[in-house]
Structure formats: structure tokens, C-alpha cells
């Protein structure tokens, strides 16, 4: 059986004609950077998210950087985030000479713990960057409250959570990425909404920030060849926008496909005492960018065993960011974030994509049962 972590070709094959036609339109128009297709996609995504502004850019890492640039922070200002995330979150803080202040994550839902954020706020703190890891939201309502009390910005790293829904205590709902001041998103091919190359976007309901970010993403330009601020060259290609616009129509379906596969995994794996299936929080749906189990003992042996059966699996992330060589200068050491460190030795992400068949899921879960029997 041919099982992949992510089956992008299978997904494409189902909408091939539609995608090819749109790519063809772009080529005929010869407008490859910015232009109508990009504006159309931004508009459609804005309507999907019910958010004030969508500003496309080159990738999810740039999106975070553009957000931070728009906040007009000074060198040495502190930004609180977690060590258990993709490197981008920390990388852009370092590039901008801001001071990352890391706090540990929750061992069940893998996301930042608001009470720890609270404990690390001082007069240098300017922003919080929660990451909606694996597709489930961080506790945004608590984080927003902390931010309001301390006059901080909240930038959601929503790169793994497009299509996830947040549930407020009062019963209202909102899409992940529309809850903080700004959100960054990535259209990396394997993300919930993936392009055929790099792409990214910013979401915000703040008109001023939207205008500033749009300008920063395009060299800090106000009108053509007049520059108001230092910017970047970070734009979404028209071909990528055209592809994303087609796939956006299927995003909810894709999320349901992921959730269905997750429910199957849950059902088959919940009875295995050596494994913890992903915990669900009350305030968020889960779009299952990843289906990540915890295996306290023999995680690596399980991964190897699955490999012998041609079942891929991945460890996101094998070394927390505070222990990475590049970030040693921050002065953190082993033991500083025990949960993140423990998770890096326990987590295992199973194949998760929109094209998983029951047959494949049976094969994968049977192999896991066999390993523990
Ligand atoms: C993918 C990802 C990014 C970076 O996105 P790119 O488009 O690859 O730059 C940032 N943060 C998280 C949590 C991600 O998963």
C-alpha cells in the first residue's frame, strides 16, 4: 500500500481541470505578480474568514515579520511565545532584534499557557504570539484578556489552523486567525490550504494596521515609487492566488476529510494504553493539520516499526527551539521548558491529509496495534 504523510497529487487530481484552467488564465493575462487574481483571492478569503482585511504575502514567515514590523516595536522589546513550534515564530523575532520570551506549553493541547504568559509580562513586553499548533486554537480569549489588561498586541500564528473555528464563552464563534490583533498564515503546499509553492497572508480587523502591512509587503510603498517606510518584497504570485482561490472553495470539505480521518484514528487508537490520542479543548474545533499522538515509551521504535511497513510518520518537532544551536544566545538551557522538552520525545504525527482511505487508515492503525500487542 502506498501511504504518504500528505497526498498532494491525489488532491490535485480531483480538481485538476479547474486548476489548470485558472493557471492557463493567468498565463494568458501575463499578470504574474499582484493583479486581479490576487485581489479576487484576498476578497474571497476575507469573506470566508469574515475578517476586515486579508493581505497576501510571500510566505508565512514573512507574514509574521510584516506583522511585527507594522507594530513599530523597538530593539529589545519583548515578545512572548513558545519553544514548541516551527522555527519561524522565533526566527523573525531574532531577525528584528526583539527579545523572545519563551513560556512552556500545555502537555495535553500543546499550546501556550496563558497563566505562564501572565507571569512573564514586564514593562518591556509588547506582544504575545500564540501558535495554534497542529490545527487547534490556543486559549485566545484568556490571551486577549491578558493583552488588554497589559496593553499588548496579540499576533496569532494561524499557519496550521486555517479553517479552525474558535468558540467564545458567550457562544459566539469566529475563524482562527480573526481573534487577535493580527494573524499570520501560510499557504505552504502541505498546509490546510496549500499553494503549489510558497505563499502567505495576514488577517486583521484593524484598518490602520492593514494599510501599513499592505504597504510593508510591497517595499513600504504608498504610491508608486514613493516609500513611506522600510518594507519588504513579499507578494503572492498570481498563479498561486488562482490555485488557492480554487482550493478555497473546498477548504471546509478538506477540513471535514481531516476530521473524519482523525475520528477514525481516535476510535482505533483510544484503547491502546501506551498512546495518548490528541486532546480536544472546549473552545476550539480541530482542523487536524496534524494528527499527533503522544507515545511516552518507545516512540522511536514505533516510528521505525511503521517505517518497515511503509507507513510514514513525522516528529513535529524533535528539538524545542530553546535548545537549538542558533538560539543558544538567548541563554535558555535544558530543563527550562520541561513540557516542551518532554513532548519533543513523545510526539508522533501520523499520515494526515484529505485523501486518506478507510483501507489506508485500517492498515495504519492495525500496524500500531500490532506494535503494542
Ligand atoms: C508553516 C509554518 C510557518 C511558516 O510558514 P512558511 O510559509 O513556511 O514561511 C510558521 N509558523 C508555523 C506554526 C507554521 O506551521
mmCIF file of C-alpha atoms and ligand atoms in Angstrom:
data_model
loop_
_atom_site.group_PDB
_atom_site.id
_atom_site.type_symbol
_atom_site.label_atom_id
_atom_site.label_comp_id
_atom_site.label_asym_id
_atom_site.label_seq_id
_atom_site.Cartn_x
_atom_site.Cartn_y
_atom_site.Cartn_z
ATOM 1 C CA UNK A 1 0.000 0.000 0.000
ATOM 2 C CA UNK A 2 1.294 3.438 -0.889
ATOM 3 C CA UNK A 3 0.699 5.753 2.071
ATOM 4 C CA UNK A 4 2.018 9.292 2.204
ATOM 5 C CA UNK A 5 2.197 11.829 5.023
ATOM 6 C CA UNK A 6 0.379 14.210 2.662
ATOM 7 C CA UNK A 7 -1.128 13.283 -0.714
ATOM 8 C CA UNK A 8 -0.996 16.464 -2.739
ATOM 9 C CA UNK A 9 -1.184 14.741 -6.114
ATOM 10 C CA UNK A 10 -4.343 12.838 -5.156
ATOM 11 C CA UNK A 11 -5.950 16.088 -4.037
ATOM 12 C CA UNK A 12 -4.949 17.872 -7.241
ATOM 13 C CA UNK A 13 -6.223 15.085 -9.492
ATOM 14 C CA UNK A 14 -9.777 15.626 -8.242
ATOM 15 C CA UNK A 15 -9.831 19.302 -9.252
ATOM 16 C CA UNK A 16 -7.260 19.189 -11.994
ATOM 17 C CA UNK A 17 -9.372 20.691 -14.794
ATOM 18 C CA UNK A 18 -10.475 23.624 -12.688
ATOM 19 C CA UNK A 19 -6.950 24.347 -11.502
ATOM 20 C CA UNK A 20 -5.385 24.002 -14.920
ATOM 21 C CA UNK A 21 -7.943 26.335 -16.457
ATOM 22 C CA UNK A 22 -7.210 29.012 -13.855
ATOM 23 C CA UNK A 23 -3.444 28.674 -14.281
ATOM 24 C CA UNK A 24 -3.963 28.990 -18.011
ATOM 25 C CA UNK A 25 -5.947 32.222 -17.495
ATOM 26 C CA UNK A 26 -3.077 33.717 -15.520
ATOM 27 C CA UNK A 27 -0.534 32.788 -18.161
ATOM 28 C CA UNK A 28 -2.711 34.329 -20.876
ATOM 29 C CA UNK A 29 -3.164 37.511 -18.866
ATOM 30 C CA UNK A 30 0.590 37.715 -18.265
ATOM 31 C CA UNK A 31 -0.068 39.441 -14.935
ATOM 32 C CA UNK A 32 2.090 37.306 -12.692
ATOM 33 C CA UNK A 33 2.682 39.436 -9.616
ATOM 34 C CA UNK A 34 -0.229 41.019 -7.762
ATOM 35 C CA UNK A 35 -3.091 41.932 -10.113
ATOM 36 C CA UNK A 36 -6.701 40.837 -10.346
ATOM 37 C CA UNK A 37 -6.340 37.179 -9.386
ATOM 38 C CA UNK A 38 -4.600 38.112 -6.156
ATOM 39 C CA UNK A 39 -7.228 40.716 -5.275
ATOM 40 C CA UNK A 40 -10.021 38.247 -6.059
ATOM 41 C CA UNK A 41 -8.496 35.596 -3.839
ATOM 42 C CA UNK A 42 -7.927 38.056 -0.983
ATOM 43 C CA UNK A 43 -11.574 39.109 -1.250
ATOM 44 C CA UNK A 44 -12.861 35.537 -1.231
ATOM 45 C CA UNK A 45 -10.692 34.544 1.712
ATOM 46 C CA UNK A 46 -11.802 37.680 3.549
ATOM 47 C CA UNK A 47 -15.429 36.660 3.079
ATOM 48 C CA UNK A 48 -14.696 33.095 4.153
ATOM 49 C CA UNK A 49 -13.000 34.272 7.343
ATOM 50 C CA UNK A 50 -15.424 37.144 7.980
ATOM 51 C CA UNK A 51 -12.466 39.387 8.730
ATOM 52 C CA UNK A 52 -11.831 43.022 7.829
ATOM 53 C CA UNK A 53 -8.681 42.581 5.766
ATOM 54 C CA UNK A 54 -6.669 39.861 4.076
ATOM 55 C CA UNK A 55 -3.230 40.919 2.862
ATOM 56 C CA UNK A 56 -1.393 38.298 0.878
ATOM 57 C CA UNK A 57 2.378 37.991 1.016
ATOM 58 C CA UNK A 58 5.233 35.696 0.095
ATOM 59 C CA UNK A 59 5.020 33.090 2.863
ATOM 60 C CA UNK A 60 4.012 32.540 6.482
ATOM 61 C CA UNK A 61 7.389 33.573 7.858
ATOM 62 C CA UNK A 62 7.220 36.908 6.042
ATOM 63 C CA UNK A 63 3.683 37.330 7.332
ATOM 64 C CA UNK A 64 4.934 37.182 10.919
ATOM 65 C CA UNK A 65 7.710 39.617 10.120
ATOM 66 C CA UNK A 66 5.397 42.071 8.378
ATOM 67 C CA UNK A 67 3.038 41.933 11.365
ATOM 68 C CA UNK A 68 5.861 42.710 13.781
ATOM 69 C CA UNK A 69 7.200 45.483 11.537
ATOM 70 C CA UNK A 70 3.760 47.094 11.448
ATOM 71 C CA UNK A 71 3.639 47.274 15.235
ATOM 72 C CA UNK A 72 6.583 49.650 15.260
ATOM 73 C CA UNK A 73 8.461 47.823 18.016
ATOM 74 C CA UNK A 74 11.893 48.911 19.237
ATOM 75 C CA UNK A 75 15.031 46.819 19.516
ATOM 76 C CA UNK A 76 14.898 44.881 22.777
ATOM 77 C CA UNK A 77 11.123 44.961 23.133
ATOM 78 C CA UNK A 78 9.867 41.642 24.442
ATOM 79 C CA UNK A 79 7.531 39.266 22.674
ATOM 80 C CA UNK A 80 6.186 36.183 24.418
ATOM 81 C CA UNK A 81 5.845 32.904 22.527
ATOM 82 C CA UNK A 82 6.570 29.181 22.947
ATOM 83 C CA UNK A 83 9.584 26.964 22.251
ATOM 84 C CA UNK A 84 7.339 24.205 20.865
ATOM 85 C CA UNK A 85 6.608 25.488 17.370
ATOM 86 C CA UNK A 86 8.090 25.795 13.915
ATOM 87 C CA UNK A 87 11.215 27.925 13.870
ATOM 88 C CA UNK A 88 9.646 30.900 12.025
ATOM 89 C CA UNK A 89 7.982 32.213 15.131
ATOM 90 C CA UNK A 90 11.317 32.683 16.890
ATOM 91 C CA UNK A 91 13.366 33.420 13.785
ATOM 92 C CA UNK A 92 11.566 36.631 12.891
ATOM 93 C CA UNK A 93 11.830 37.921 16.459
ATOM 94 C CA UNK A 94 15.576 37.329 16.302
ATOM 95 C CA UNK A 95 15.878 38.949 12.870
ATOM 96 C CA UNK A 96 14.112 42.028 14.154
ATOM 97 C CA UNK A 97 16.301 42.189 17.267
ATOM 98 C CA UNK A 98 13.290 41.805 19.507
ATOM 99 C CA UNK A 99 13.695 39.774 22.661
ATOM 100 C CA UNK A 100 11.812 36.472 22.573
ATOM 101 C CA UNK A 101 10.499 35.493 25.978
ATOM 102 C CA UNK A 102 9.563 31.836 25.877
ATOM 103 C CA UNK A 103 6.999 30.135 28.056
ATOM 104 C CA UNK A 104 6.109 26.454 28.235
ATOM 105 C CA UNK A 105 3.130 24.795 26.591
ATOM 106 C CA UNK A 106 0.274 22.667 27.882
ATOM 107 C CA UNK A 107 1.142 18.970 27.820
ATOM 108 C CA UNK A 108 -2.304 17.984 26.584
ATOM 109 C CA UNK A 109 -3.134 20.540 23.899
ATOM 110 C CA UNK A 110 0.449 21.579 23.017
ATOM 111 C CA UNK A 111 -0.404 25.304 23.055
ATOM 112 C CA UNK A 112 0.846 28.270 25.060
ATOM 113 C CA UNK A 113 -0.394 28.507 28.664
ATOM 114 C CA UNK A 114 -1.998 31.891 29.400
ATOM 115 C CA UNK A 115 -1.121 31.749 33.123
ATOM 116 C CA UNK A 116 2.564 31.414 32.200
ATOM 117 C CA UNK A 117 2.261 34.338 29.795
ATOM 118 C CA UNK A 118 0.862 36.402 32.651
ATOM 119 C CA UNK A 119 3.847 35.568 34.839
ATOM 120 C CA UNK A 120 6.369 36.763 32.221
ATOM 121 C CA UNK A 121 4.958 40.176 31.435
ATOM 122 C CA UNK A 122 7.025 43.206 32.414
ATOM 123 C CA UNK A 123 7.291 46.776 31.151
ATOM 124 C CA UNK A 124 9.322 45.646 28.089
ATOM 125 C CA UNK A 125 6.609 43.238 26.924
ATOM 126 C CA UNK A 126 4.847 44.401 23.765
ATOM 127 C CA UNK A 127 3.213 41.381 22.163
ATOM 128 C CA UNK A 128 2.164 37.757 22.507
ATOM 129 C CA UNK A 129 2.453 35.294 19.617
ATOM 130 C CA UNK A 130 0.303 32.237 20.312
ATOM 131 C CA UNK A 131 0.625 29.396 17.804
ATOM 132 C CA UNK A 132 -2.438 27.284 17.003
ATOM 133 C CA UNK A 133 -0.365 24.137 16.891
ATOM 134 C CA UNK A 134 -1.447 21.185 14.748
ATOM 135 C CA UNK A 135 -4.764 22.901 13.930
ATOM 136 C CA UNK A 136 -6.319 23.612 17.318
ATOM 137 C CA UNK A 137 -6.555 27.135 18.713
ATOM 138 C CA UNK A 138 -4.689 28.394 21.720
ATOM 139 C CA UNK A 139 -6.837 29.821 24.532
ATOM 140 C CA UNK A 140 -7.380 33.113 22.714
ATOM 141 C CA UNK A 141 -9.999 34.540 24.996
ATOM 142 C CA UNK A 142 -7.696 34.345 28.032
ATOM 143 C CA UNK A 143 -4.786 35.678 25.982
ATOM 144 C CA UNK A 144 -6.841 38.590 24.671
ATOM 145 C CA UNK A 145 -7.841 39.453 28.244
ATOM 146 C CA UNK A 146 -4.213 39.424 29.369
ATOM 147 C CA UNK A 147 -3.277 41.538 26.361
ATOM 148 C CA UNK A 148 -5.992 44.077 27.052
ATOM 149 C CA UNK A 149 -5.007 44.434 30.718
ATOM 150 C CA UNK A 150 -1.348 44.937 29.813
ATOM 151 C CA UNK A 151 -1.714 46.873 26.575
ATOM 152 C CA UNK A 152 -0.128 44.174 24.399
ATOM 153 C CA UNK A 153 -0.680 43.101 20.816
ATOM 154 C CA UNK A 154 -1.712 39.540 20.016
ATOM 155 C CA UNK A 155 -0.398 38.052 16.778
ATOM 156 C CA UNK A 156 -1.906 34.649 16.082
ATOM 157 C CA UNK A 157 0.375 32.272 14.246
ATOM 158 C CA UNK A 158 -2.512 30.642 12.404
ATOM 159 C CA UNK A 159 -0.309 28.852 9.860
ATOM 160 C CA UNK A 160 -1.579 25.426 10.909
ATOM 161 C CA UNK A 161 -5.163 26.353 11.646
ATOM 162 C CA UNK A 162 -6.894 27.760 8.583
ATOM 163 C CA UNK A 163 -10.484 26.527 8.741
ATOM 164 C CA UNK A 164 -10.458 26.012 12.517
ATOM 165 C CA UNK A 165 -13.298 27.612 14.446
ATOM 166 C CA UNK A 166 -12.982 29.325 17.814
ATOM 167 C CA UNK A 167 -15.809 29.189 20.378
ATOM 168 C CA UNK A 168 -16.130 32.138 22.734
ATOM 169 C CA UNK A 169 -17.557 31.719 26.226
ATOM 170 C CA UNK A 170 -20.656 33.686 25.215
ATOM 171 C CA UNK A 171 -21.457 31.208 22.465
ATOM 172 C CA UNK A 172 -20.142 33.292 19.565
ATOM 173 C CA UNK A 173 -17.765 31.711 17.084
ATOM 174 C CA UNK A 174 -15.022 33.069 14.842
ATOM 175 C CA UNK A 175 -12.481 31.606 12.480
ATOM 176 C CA UNK A 176 -8.944 31.023 13.749
ATOM 177 C CA UNK A 177 -6.847 33.961 12.622
ATOM 178 C CA UNK A 178 -9.539 36.572 13.216
ATOM 179 C CA UNK A 179 -9.402 36.727 17.020
ATOM 180 C CA UNK A 180 -6.159 38.543 17.858
ATOM 181 C CA UNK A 181 -4.974 41.911 16.501
ATOM 182 C CA UNK A 182 -3.230 40.309 13.529
ATOM 183 C CA UNK A 183 -2.810 36.745 12.288
ATOM 184 C CA UNK A 184 -0.168 35.242 10.072
ATOM 185 C CA UNK A 185 -0.988 32.414 7.718
ATOM 186 C CA UNK A 186 0.989 30.193 5.378
ATOM 187 C CA UNK A 187 -0.050 28.606 2.092
ATOM 188 C CA UNK A 188 2.925 26.232 2.068
ATOM 189 C CA UNK A 189 1.799 23.253 -0.059
ATOM 190 C CA UNK A 190 1.142 20.928 2.879
ATOM 191 C CA UNK A 191 -0.873 23.427 4.950
ATOM 192 C CA UNK A 192 -4.667 23.178 5.268
ATOM 193 C CA UNK A 193 -4.964 25.476 2.259
ATOM 194 C CA UNK A 194 -1.831 24.858 0.250
ATOM 195 C CA UNK A 195 -0.477 26.504 -2.888
ATOM 196 C CA UNK A 196 1.813 24.911 -5.459
ATOM 197 C CA UNK A 197 4.727 26.781 -3.979
ATOM 198 C CA UNK A 198 5.188 29.361 -1.242
ATOM 199 C CA UNK A 199 2.537 31.841 -0.191
ATOM 200 C CA UNK A 200 1.255 33.581 2.896
ATOM 201 C CA UNK A 201 -1.226 36.112 4.224
ATOM 202 C CA UNK A 202 -2.068 38.431 7.078
ATOM 203 C CA UNK A 203 -5.514 38.856 8.579
ATOM 204 C CA UNK A 204 -6.698 41.775 10.662
ATOM 205 C CA UNK A 205 -9.771 43.776 11.583
ATOM 206 C CA UNK A 206 -7.655 46.883 12.230
ATOM 207 C CA UNK A 207 -7.840 49.311 9.280
ATOM 208 C CA UNK A 208 -4.644 51.190 10.119
ATOM 209 C CA UNK A 209 -2.578 48.065 10.636
ATOM 210 C CA UNK A 210 -3.995 46.645 7.405
ATOM 211 C CA UNK A 211 -2.869 49.665 5.430
ATOM 212 C CA UNK A 212 0.589 49.625 6.991
ATOM 213 C CA UNK A 213 1.048 45.890 6.412
ATOM 214 C CA UNK A 214 -0.090 46.121 2.802
ATOM 215 C CA UNK A 215 2.483 48.799 2.230
ATOM 216 C CA UNK A 216 5.289 46.934 4.057
ATOM 217 C CA UNK A 217 4.658 43.797 1.983
ATOM 218 C CA UNK A 218 5.274 45.891 -1.125
ATOM 219 C CA UNK A 219 8.503 47.750 -0.306
ATOM 220 C CA UNK A 220 6.832 50.216 2.054
ATOM 221 C CA UNK A 221 5.319 51.911 -0.972
ATOM 222 C CA UNK A 222 2.417 54.332 -0.607
ATOM 223 C CA UNK A 223 2.014 55.416 -4.210
ATOM 224 C CA UNK A 224 4.162 54.087 -6.956
ATOM 225 C CA UNK A 225 7.846 54.784 -6.298
ATOM 226 C CA UNK A 226 7.155 56.764 -3.128
ATOM 227 C CA UNK A 227 8.181 54.976 0.053
ATOM 228 C CA UNK A 228 6.760 55.813 3.459
ATOM 229 C CA UNK A 229 8.503 53.138 5.450
ATOM 230 C CA UNK A 230 11.066 50.419 5.108
ATOM 231 C CA UNK A 231 9.329 47.433 3.588
ATOM 232 C CA UNK A 232 9.935 44.042 2.038
ATOM 233 C CA UNK A 233 9.377 42.376 -1.286
ATOM 234 C CA UNK A 234 6.830 39.824 -0.158
ATOM 235 C CA UNK A 235 3.987 39.142 -2.550
ATOM 236 C CA UNK A 236 1.737 36.291 -3.560
ATOM 237 C CA UNK A 237 2.138 35.232 -7.184
ATOM 238 C CA UNK A 238 -0.977 35.378 -9.355
ATOM 239 C CA UNK A 239 -0.627 31.703 -10.285
ATOM 240 C CA UNK A 240 -0.594 30.752 -6.611
ATOM 241 C CA UNK A 241 -3.581 33.013 -5.921
ATOM 242 C CA UNK A 242 -5.511 31.380 -8.764
ATOM 243 C CA UNK A 243 -4.783 27.903 -7.405
ATOM 244 C CA UNK A 244 -5.632 28.938 -3.849
ATOM 245 C CA UNK A 245 -8.869 30.529 -5.000
ATOM 246 C CA UNK A 246 -9.995 27.222 -6.494
ATOM 247 C CA UNK A 247 -8.956 25.255 -3.413
ATOM 248 C CA UNK A 248 -10.584 27.737 -1.012
ATOM 249 C CA UNK A 249 -13.993 26.533 -2.234
ATOM 250 C CA UNK A 250 -13.088 23.071 -0.968
ATOM 251 C CA UNK A 251 -11.433 24.151 2.292
ATOM 252 C CA UNK A 252 -14.353 23.222 4.530
ATOM 253 C CA UNK A 253 -14.626 19.876 2.774
ATOM 254 C CA UNK A 254 -10.900 19.349 3.257
ATOM 255 C CA UNK A 255 -11.218 20.107 6.964
ATOM 256 C CA UNK A 256 -14.079 17.611 7.267
ATOM 257 C CA UNK A 257 -11.961 14.981 5.483
ATOM 258 C CA UNK A 258 -9.177 15.559 8.001
ATOM 259 C CA UNK A 259 -11.623 15.417 10.913
ATOM 260 C CA UNK A 260 -13.111 12.193 9.594
ATOM 261 C CA UNK A 261 -9.683 10.582 9.369
ATOM 262 C CA UNK A 262 -8.928 11.857 12.894
ATOM 263 C CA UNK A 263 -12.138 10.327 14.233
ATOM 264 C CA UNK A 264 -11.127 7.003 12.714
ATOM 265 C CA UNK A 265 -7.689 7.200 14.312
ATOM 266 C CA UNK A 266 -9.314 8.123 17.641
ATOM 267 C CA UNK A 267 -11.643 5.180 17.521
ATOM 268 C CA UNK A 268 -8.934 2.683 16.681
ATOM 269 C CA UNK A 269 -6.202 4.052 18.948
ATOM 270 C CA UNK A 270 -8.073 5.243 22.055
ATOM 271 C CA UNK A 271 -7.945 1.762 23.610
ATOM 272 C CA UNK A 272 -4.160 1.454 23.434
ATOM 273 C CA UNK A 273 -2.824 2.393 26.890
ATOM 274 C CA UNK A 274 0.682 3.169 25.582
ATOM 275 C CA UNK A 275 -0.694 6.018 23.425
ATOM 276 C CA UNK A 276 -2.493 9.311 24.094
ATOM 277 C CA UNK A 277 -4.726 10.464 21.279
ATOM 278 C CA UNK A 278 -4.924 14.238 20.674
ATOM 279 C CA UNK A 279 -6.807 16.067 23.431
ATOM 280 C CA UNK A 280 -9.593 18.417 22.336
ATOM 281 C CA UNK A 281 -10.244 21.720 24.042
ATOM 282 C CA UNK A 282 -13.733 23.121 24.589
ATOM 283 C CA UNK A 283 -13.019 26.477 22.935
ATOM 284 C CA UNK A 284 -11.846 25.328 19.512
ATOM 285 C CA UNK A 285 -12.564 22.896 16.752
ATOM 286 C CA UNK A 286 -9.577 20.977 15.422
ATOM 287 C CA UNK A 287 -8.735 21.118 11.730
ATOM 288 C CA UNK A 288 -6.068 18.433 12.115
ATOM 289 C CA UNK A 289 -3.266 19.980 10.190
ATOM 290 C CA UNK A 290 -1.517 17.175 12.054
ATOM 291 C CA UNK A 291 -2.875 14.173 13.929
ATOM 292 C CA UNK A 292 -0.307 13.919 16.683
ATOM 293 C CA UNK A 293 -0.253 11.188 19.294
ATOM 294 C CA UNK A 294 1.885 11.022 22.423
ATOM 295 C CA UNK A 295 3.900 7.878 22.945
ATOM 296 C CA UNK A 296 5.775 8.167 26.257
ATOM 297 C CA UNK A 297 7.737 4.934 25.788
ATOM 298 C CA UNK A 298 9.220 3.524 22.592
ATOM 299 C CA UNK A 299 8.129 6.362 20.310
ATOM 300 C CA UNK A 300 11.197 5.959 18.103
ATOM 301 C CA UNK A 301 10.777 2.170 17.984
ATOM 302 C CA UNK A 302 7.153 2.619 16.905
ATOM 303 C CA UNK A 303 8.207 5.034 14.179
ATOM 304 C CA UNK A 304 10.803 2.570 12.948
ATOM 305 C CA UNK A 305 8.319 -0.292 13.003
ATOM 306 C CA UNK A 306 5.827 1.752 10.966
ATOM 307 C CA UNK A 307 8.636 2.548 8.537
ATOM 308 C CA UNK A 308 9.224 -1.153 7.892
ATOM 309 C CA UNK A 309 5.555 -1.333 6.849
ATOM 310 C CA UNK A 310 5.948 1.679 4.551
ATOM 311 C CA UNK A 311 3.895 3.885 6.846
ATOM 312 C CA UNK A 312 5.438 7.347 7.105
ATOM 313 C CA UNK A 313 5.226 9.374 10.309
ATOM 314 C CA UNK A 314 6.874 12.593 11.440
ATOM 315 C CA UNK A 315 8.122 14.191 14.622
ATOM 316 C CA UNK A 316 6.995 17.815 14.901
ATOM 317 C CA UNK A 317 9.257 18.970 16.500
ATOM 318 C CA UNK A 318 12.243 16.863 17.561
ATOM 319 C CA UNK A 319 14.142 19.616 19.402
ATOM 320 C CA UNK A 320 12.399 22.556 21.095
ATOM 321 C CA UNK A 321 13.592 25.923 19.866
ATOM 322 C CA UNK A 322 15.318 26.978 23.108
ATOM 323 C CA UNK A 323 17.757 24.073 22.699
ATOM 324 C CA UNK A 324 18.591 24.796 19.045
ATOM 325 C CA UNK A 325 22.133 25.898 18.340
ATOM 326 C CA UNK A 326 21.058 29.104 16.583
ATOM 327 C CA UNK A 327 19.105 30.255 19.617
ATOM 328 C CA UNK A 328 21.644 29.369 22.301
ATOM 329 C CA UNK A 329 22.391 33.095 22.592
ATOM 330 C CA UNK A 330 19.025 33.558 24.294
ATOM 331 C CA UNK A 331 20.554 31.870 27.334
ATOM 332 C CA UNK A 332 17.984 29.144 27.882
ATOM 333 C CA UNK A 333 19.108 25.682 28.959
ATOM 334 C CA UNK A 334 17.829 22.130 29.176
ATOM 335 C CA UNK A 335 15.170 21.878 31.848
ATOM 336 C CA UNK A 336 13.798 25.392 31.320
ATOM 337 C CA UNK A 337 10.699 24.163 29.468
ATOM 338 C CA UNK A 338 10.108 20.630 30.740
ATOM 339 C CA UNK A 339 6.803 20.125 28.912
ATOM 340 C CA UNK A 340 8.158 21.169 25.516
ATOM 341 C CA UNK A 341 11.222 19.010 26.090
ATOM 342 C CA UNK A 342 9.154 16.001 27.093
ATOM 343 C CA UNK A 343 6.762 16.445 24.168
ATOM 344 C CA UNK A 344 9.646 16.512 21.708
ATOM 345 C CA UNK A 345 10.465 12.992 22.898
ATOM 346 C CA UNK A 346 6.876 11.754 22.850
ATOM 347 C CA UNK A 347 5.013 13.224 19.889
ATOM 348 C CA UNK A 348 4.429 11.368 16.658
ATOM 349 C CA UNK A 349 2.341 12.706 13.775
ATOM 350 C CA UNK A 350 0.578 10.084 11.684
ATOM 351 C CA UNK A 351 -0.290 10.399 7.989
ATOM 352 C CA UNK A 352 -2.924 13.125 7.685
ATOM 353 C CA UNK A 353 -4.394 14.546 4.520
ATOM 354 C CA UNK A 354 -7.624 14.901 2.602
ATOM 355 C CA UNK A 355 -7.297 11.710 0.554
ATOM 356 C CA UNK A 356 -6.838 9.044 3.243
ATOM 357 C CA UNK A 357 -8.972 5.978 2.535
ATOM 358 C CA UNK A 358 -10.537 3.682 5.114
ATOM 359 C CA UNK A 359 -8.316 0.921 3.792
ATOM 360 C CA UNK A 360 -5.222 3.004 4.475
ATOM 361 C CA UNK A 361 -6.439 4.008 7.918
ATOM 362 C CA UNK A 362 -7.146 0.377 8.804
ATOM 363 C CA UNK A 363 -3.671 -0.576 7.635
ATOM 364 C CA UNK A 364 -2.002 2.186 9.683
ATOM 365 C CA UNK A 365 -3.953 1.603 12.889
ATOM 366 C CA UNK A 366 -3.582 -2.197 12.639
ATOM 367 C CA UNK A 367 0.165 -1.763 12.406
ATOM 368 C CA UNK A 368 0.154 0.417 15.537
ATOM 369 C CA UNK A 369 -1.922 -2.154 17.429
ATOM 370 C CA UNK A 370 0.408 -4.891 16.250
ATOM 371 C CA UNK A 371 3.399 -2.996 17.607
ATOM 372 C CA UNK A 372 1.876 -2.729 21.084
ATOM 373 C CA UNK A 373 0.343 -6.215 21.206
HETATM 374 C C1 LIG B 1 4.384 26.680 8.244
HETATM 375 C C2 LIG B 1 4.521 27.480 9.462
HETATM 376 C C3 LIG B 1 5.145 28.731 9.443
HETATM 377 C C4 LIG B 1 5.880 29.278 8.259
HETATM 378 O O1 LIG B 1 5.238 29.329 7.082
HETATM 379 P P1 LIG B 1 6.083 29.421 5.726
HETATM 380 O O2 LIG B 1 5.063 29.744 4.712
HETATM 381 O O3 LIG B 1 6.735 28.100 5.516
HETATM 382 O O4 LIG B 1 7.089 30.501 5.886
HETATM 383 C C5 LIG B 1 5.153 29.475 10.620
HETATM 384 N N1 LIG B 1 4.595 29.009 11.745
HETATM 385 C C6 LIG B 1 4.020 27.797 11.806
HETATM 386 C C7 LIG B 1 3.404 27.359 13.089
HETATM 387 C C8 LIG B 1 3.976 27.001 10.680
HETATM 388 O O5 LIG B 1 3.397 25.792 10.748
#
